[in-house]
Amino acid sequence: MLRVYLLACCLLLGLTTGAHAQRKGDLFIRNGTVLTVTNGTLKNTDILIRNGKIAAIGQNLKVPEGVEVIDATGMYVMPGIIDAHSHIAISNVNEATNPVTAEVSVGDVLNPYDIRIYRALAGGVTVSHVMHGSANVIGGQNETIKHRYGETDPDALRMEGAPRTIKFALGENPTRVHGRGHNVPPLSRMGVEFIIRDAFHKAQRYMEAWERYEQERKRNPRAVPPAYNERLEVLADILRGNILIHAHSYRADEILMLLRVLKDFGIQRVVFQHANEAFKVAPELAAFGAMASVFADWWAYKFEVYYSTAYNAAILTRNGVITSINSDSPELNRHLYHEAAKTLKYGGLTEDEALALITINPARQLGIEDRVGSIEVGKDADLAIFSAHPLSIYTVCKKTIVDGIVRFDADRDPDDMRLRVDPERPVELAIRWGDRQHGHRCLEGIDLIEFLTETLQSEWQ
Amino acid sequence: MKRMLLLWIIGWLLSLPAVQATDVPKARRGVFALTNARIVTVTQGVIERGTLIIREDRIVAIGTDVEIPPDAEVIDCTGLEIYPGFIDSGTQLGLIEIGSLPETRDYRELGDLTPQVDALTAVNPNSVLIPVNRVNGITTVITEPEGGLLPGKASLINLFGYTPEQMHVGGVRLMVLDFPSKGRRGRWDRRKPEDIEKAFRKAMDKLNEVWDRAERYARIDSAYRANPEKNPKPLYVPEMQALLPVIRGEMPLMIKVDLAPDILEAIQWVKKRGLKRVIFSGVAEGWRVADKIAEAGIPCLVGPVLSLPTRESDRYDKAYANAGLLHAAGVKIAIRTGEAENVRNLPYHAGFAATYGLGREAALRAVTINPAEIFGVDDLIGSLEVGKKANLFVTDGDPFEPKTRVRYVFIDGYMIPMDNRQLRLYQEFLHRQPGLELHPATH
Amino acid sequence: MRLRCFAFTGFLLLVALPLDLSAQQPPGQQAPNRNDIPTITRTYAITNARIVVAPGQEIPRGTVVLRNGVIEAVGLDVPVPSDAWVLEGDSLVVYAGFIDGLSHVGVPAPRRQGNQNEQRRRVRNPGDPPPERAGLTPERDVRTLLKADDASIEKLRRVGFTMAHVVPRGRMLPGQGALIFLRGQTPAEMVYQGEVSLFAQLEPAQGVYPATDMAVLARFRQLYREAARRRQHATLYASDPRGLEPPPYDPVHAAFFPVLEKRLPVFFYTEDALDIHRVLALQQQLDFPLRLAGLAGSFDVLEKLKQANIPLFLTLDLPEAPKDTSKLGKLPDDSLAARHNTYLHVSSYRDVPAEIENLKARQAKERIKYYKTAARLHEAGLRFGFSTRGADPDKILGNLRTMIQYGLPEEAALAALTIDAARLLGIDRAAGTVEAGKLANLVVTTGPLFDEKTRIRYVFVAGELFKIKEQARRSRTREAATTPARAEGTWSCTVDSPDGAIDTTLRIEGQSGTLSSSVMPEELPLEDLTMEGAQLTFSVMTNAYGRVEARLTLSGEAAEGTIDVPGVGALPIRCTRTSGPER
């Protein structure tokens, strides 16, 4: 009964969310060099956008009446960049109190006022996979958002229809926070494996209990339902294949560990996040069908990334692993195009391969590749217009378009793009960021616990 | 399956040279003739299809009709370009190995006042980080301590050498002063403005007290030196002894300062103290007071360029544009990354600055001749000129472009092996052996 | 057991007895202080006053008679009873007493016992803390927490409030609210009605689950859905216990049963627009009866609030302009806001002065949004009362004038203070207007309520008269300031971290002290401990962050300030003394 009731609630919620009408625009982009990513480069090409979707791509298209024209002569049009690992636009990152917190969701605490959404747009990024932090072995659920900056309703950010995803975290972070910080397992990578297996076993038992109850209820109207558990509900949904796993991981051994566990529980889809040592197990990843979302060149900020290489993305790509480059940083996400360009140098990827790392590949990793990630008729009109080839250092992002609406315009936007202002704070104070400010957000929220426990030495992820 | 086998064979073939090469690649000196290159001298224009001769540690000839010495090893640079080695004007390279492990961090000493400590002492010439970074054309960096008011002395080092002394360039040391700030330290700094102001005043009082004493100490010391019989020897105060060369103008003072109000305070303080050799470092909000900095004639080490704006109300690209705006106002600038493991991104910091207003030419100077001049070593490095140290690198294109590859790097005349752990991991794992198949020994 | 229950009921009856007697014998006569002059009557007549019966409904010159805590008569030609104490109402105006929609008035901040505190902090597993540590005390009843002589009661009454919906202090689910009178010698005398609300807020626990807003939301869902299941179990068992395991008793889940039955509304306090969105989403997921209080920033959520159609209680706190001594700072917000240039480009140092001016102008514009919130809610057709939580009582009337200046009709403001609040709280038959038969809750002023010169002369709470005198507050604060503060003792402190609060304990003896926390293996010695006036400063050395400096301002048994963590920021810290040098 309860479950039926819950289902009804979910449906209701779905309806109300669906009813939240998104603004979608019409546009005509004239005479640009179009980097489709999936279909090569098209010169002197127009793109027609109707109602937020790409309606036509071709040369000398007719401009329908009343549609605004953007002249892209001499410019490059690419698909909106997708950041598969971000912590912008949310009020909380880590619920760092328990090794398993599958029931929490950053989608519950979206913050559309975050200026960092706009700054990401200014780097051509239109979609972010906003993630729970890496403090817990099984952290919270993530949210895939579109950068509809300007809207103040959190629901307006959600990318409707994007698959559910959840954050896992292996290695140093969970062992540091829980084992060393709280004296609660895991203290080692052995313990991390156990925590995951334990969680899945409990979820299996939970599913069994509810199935038994459903059966019994048919015979016995006085059957008492088993205890409801929000956390196990989510874990059960992972087992059912309804939630994609995005696992923060670095070392090759822990990547293999998770592959074994997932195989044992019949889970087929997984994306390894950061995965600085994924290159060492590229054949295994490819064979499993697992994907990897990595940094272009970050390393050495902690021991488990000491044996890294900037050639990671290239090795993975050459071994047939679907790979993306992500930011995990409100600074880096503003120049993901530049991060992708580094693979031209580190491993000699082609331009299309490099662009795929920040467009169609992250789209595949988030299960939204039929909606975004390339310039194709019928896809969402999420586009970025650059002054020069986006993989060149001399390029400037000029306009970023989400659902056919220009959300960033380098030439027209005023400097101050905040959506709200603290009415009481004095205006003169600035932030002194200092050096190596990457702003790794993965461990955000436990900085202070770190300071208090003193066992945790860094705020790097 | 067939494809697998093919891949396996290719992989095996590729790995052959690595297997056979038993020699460890080592840096070497000698006579090198880099011929048919586009030589970007920075100070004396561009020479198309020119030749550059390196003998031992020096550049001995540059030009289109240079005679190639018979003992020279000729490197044909057709289609390639030569640049002076890039200088990163603010890093912690050599002082840190792994960020999260305190045992491997040597850039911070206990206490607010430790001007007597010296970064050069703690530079690890064998850091794995160094070869990873220098193959991108960065030959020289400032490596600096941090923390407290006077964290110690920074040094200019080459990214090659087996001892800190071998790495040290031109004996350059800079006294670091982390100037008190009226700003917030991060998103979570929620102090009341009054408290921030109070903390700033307190820190300024301390700085002034230190300087009063240092000046007095310098006078006592001078009197003693002038007449050791008559005047008493100054007390042993290592902090004050360390500040003597700064007070006497023999050592530059590198003031780390970022925010506009702090910069104005720092300019006033420098003026009041009559300091002649001062350099600003960081200068994130320099553009707001660029005219004042230009007027004061203080050179600026600007960066990191790839950085967030200091205020939410700022235009998104203000950190990129800062260097250009300072340059336009007449400030002499060099670029710094503030990095350690990723100093290799210096060309991209410069490239972003170039794109967002600084221009390519000025950006190139900001990582070559400008820092050399600012640190007083423009007779040694910073441009391709006869008689200068052979700190240079050869590329297949614009060094600011990510796609460009660096072919050769020379530091102090040494031809550096284009090798490092990251590259070796690539070579080993691009086509791993065994691949997926289980190893016969274990099954 | 049954007998003891009975005895307990008997005891309750006895306690309740004086309340019944009070019908004849006013509580004033039992004044604990022998030096008070005894009250001679509980009948009052205010004559020849302008009576604002309800917003927009006035008797220009009439009489109000109060007897035994109830309005006996209101009108033009009402005779003055012989036992009445007469207040000459000439030039005075009578309004219905104000009703506070949500606050902690009369609920003092709890002071923890030292060793109890120690026990509370030792949590073996921060992922599964005891409910109280997690902020889950929904079974707690605010009636047991009231303090009759709490200074907050008088402060709020002085500005015209006569009744309040009060809720316990705490974190996520602090407990159940009650409607109280702002008067009484004992907590029991204060209570008008209990079990009126379940109070909730997005307030995470300190360093234990739920430590973030997102976990608070998840915890709420878990509690609510599991409570539904347990209620189902309990219902099945009650209908026929045979063959069934008895349902477990658990006060936390049980507290949700009346909510599930839609008998008890959940009062959520929201700090900003994001909170409102989050709570409304939660309500959509679970479908519980909801009331919202706070609502700062609700100007961004008007459409959703309209759809939700639930009772609202707007905060009476308004933002104040930061201290700014420049010429610009002296401009009123309106003319400052008018200078705002939305499209300003700051292309070099030359534009910086214009930029600063523009930022101030933008900020003034933003402040005006808050001033206009009440008007916009009104224009949107949303009915609301007010909440005094977080508002300085002395600024409330001024803030109301600001809301009126920015478009809230005076009648709507009065309605929100009186009849609308009563309606939304379900007590409009008993309170909210000056009508015969209603509670004798009145505010008597020297003129129109929202005139700046108007003063409140009398406040009646349930028929009890309070004469309001002009305060000489300044001298008192000065007195407090000149008494040298002492730092000695044990302080229980809360540090606000980016994602949640953390408990720490400070122990200070003479010139030394320690800092400790449940999540820290050992105590850290305090260094550079200084005390200047009311300013306490010290530092501690940490491995992870180096020197951490703290600065606290002491006022009596409370202290607040910042703790400065290099690389993290200056984090707010609030302390209360749990044991002092004298105790």
Coordinates of C-alpha atoms in Angstrom, one line a residue, chain B residues 49 58 77 81 94 98 151 161 180-181 183 198 201 261 289 297 309 318 346 357 372 401-402 440:
Chain B
R49 CA 65.5 30.0 -41.2
R58 CA 76.3 29.7 -23.7
C77 CA 65.1 22.5 -37.0
E81 CA 60.9 27.4 -33.8
G94 CA 61.0 21.6 -5.6
I98 CA 52.6 15.5 -2.8
P151 CA 57.9 33.5 5.4
G161 CA 70.9 20.4 -11.7
P180 CA 48.2 42.1 5.4
S181 CA 44.9 42.0 3.6
G183 CA 39.8 41.2 2.0
K198 CA 40.9 45.3 12.9
R201 CA 45.5 47.1 11.4
P261 CA 42.9 48.2 -1.1
V289 CA 44.6 50.4 -9.3
G297 CA 57.0 52.1 -10.8
P309 CA 37.5 36.8 -10.3
K318 CA 38.7 39.7 -15.0
L346 CA 52.7 28.5 -17.7
G357 CA 44.0 41.8 -23.9
A372 CA 64.8 38.3 -16.3
E401 CA 49.0 26.7 -28.3
P402 CA 48.1 23.4 -26.5
P440 CA 50.0 -17.8 -17.8

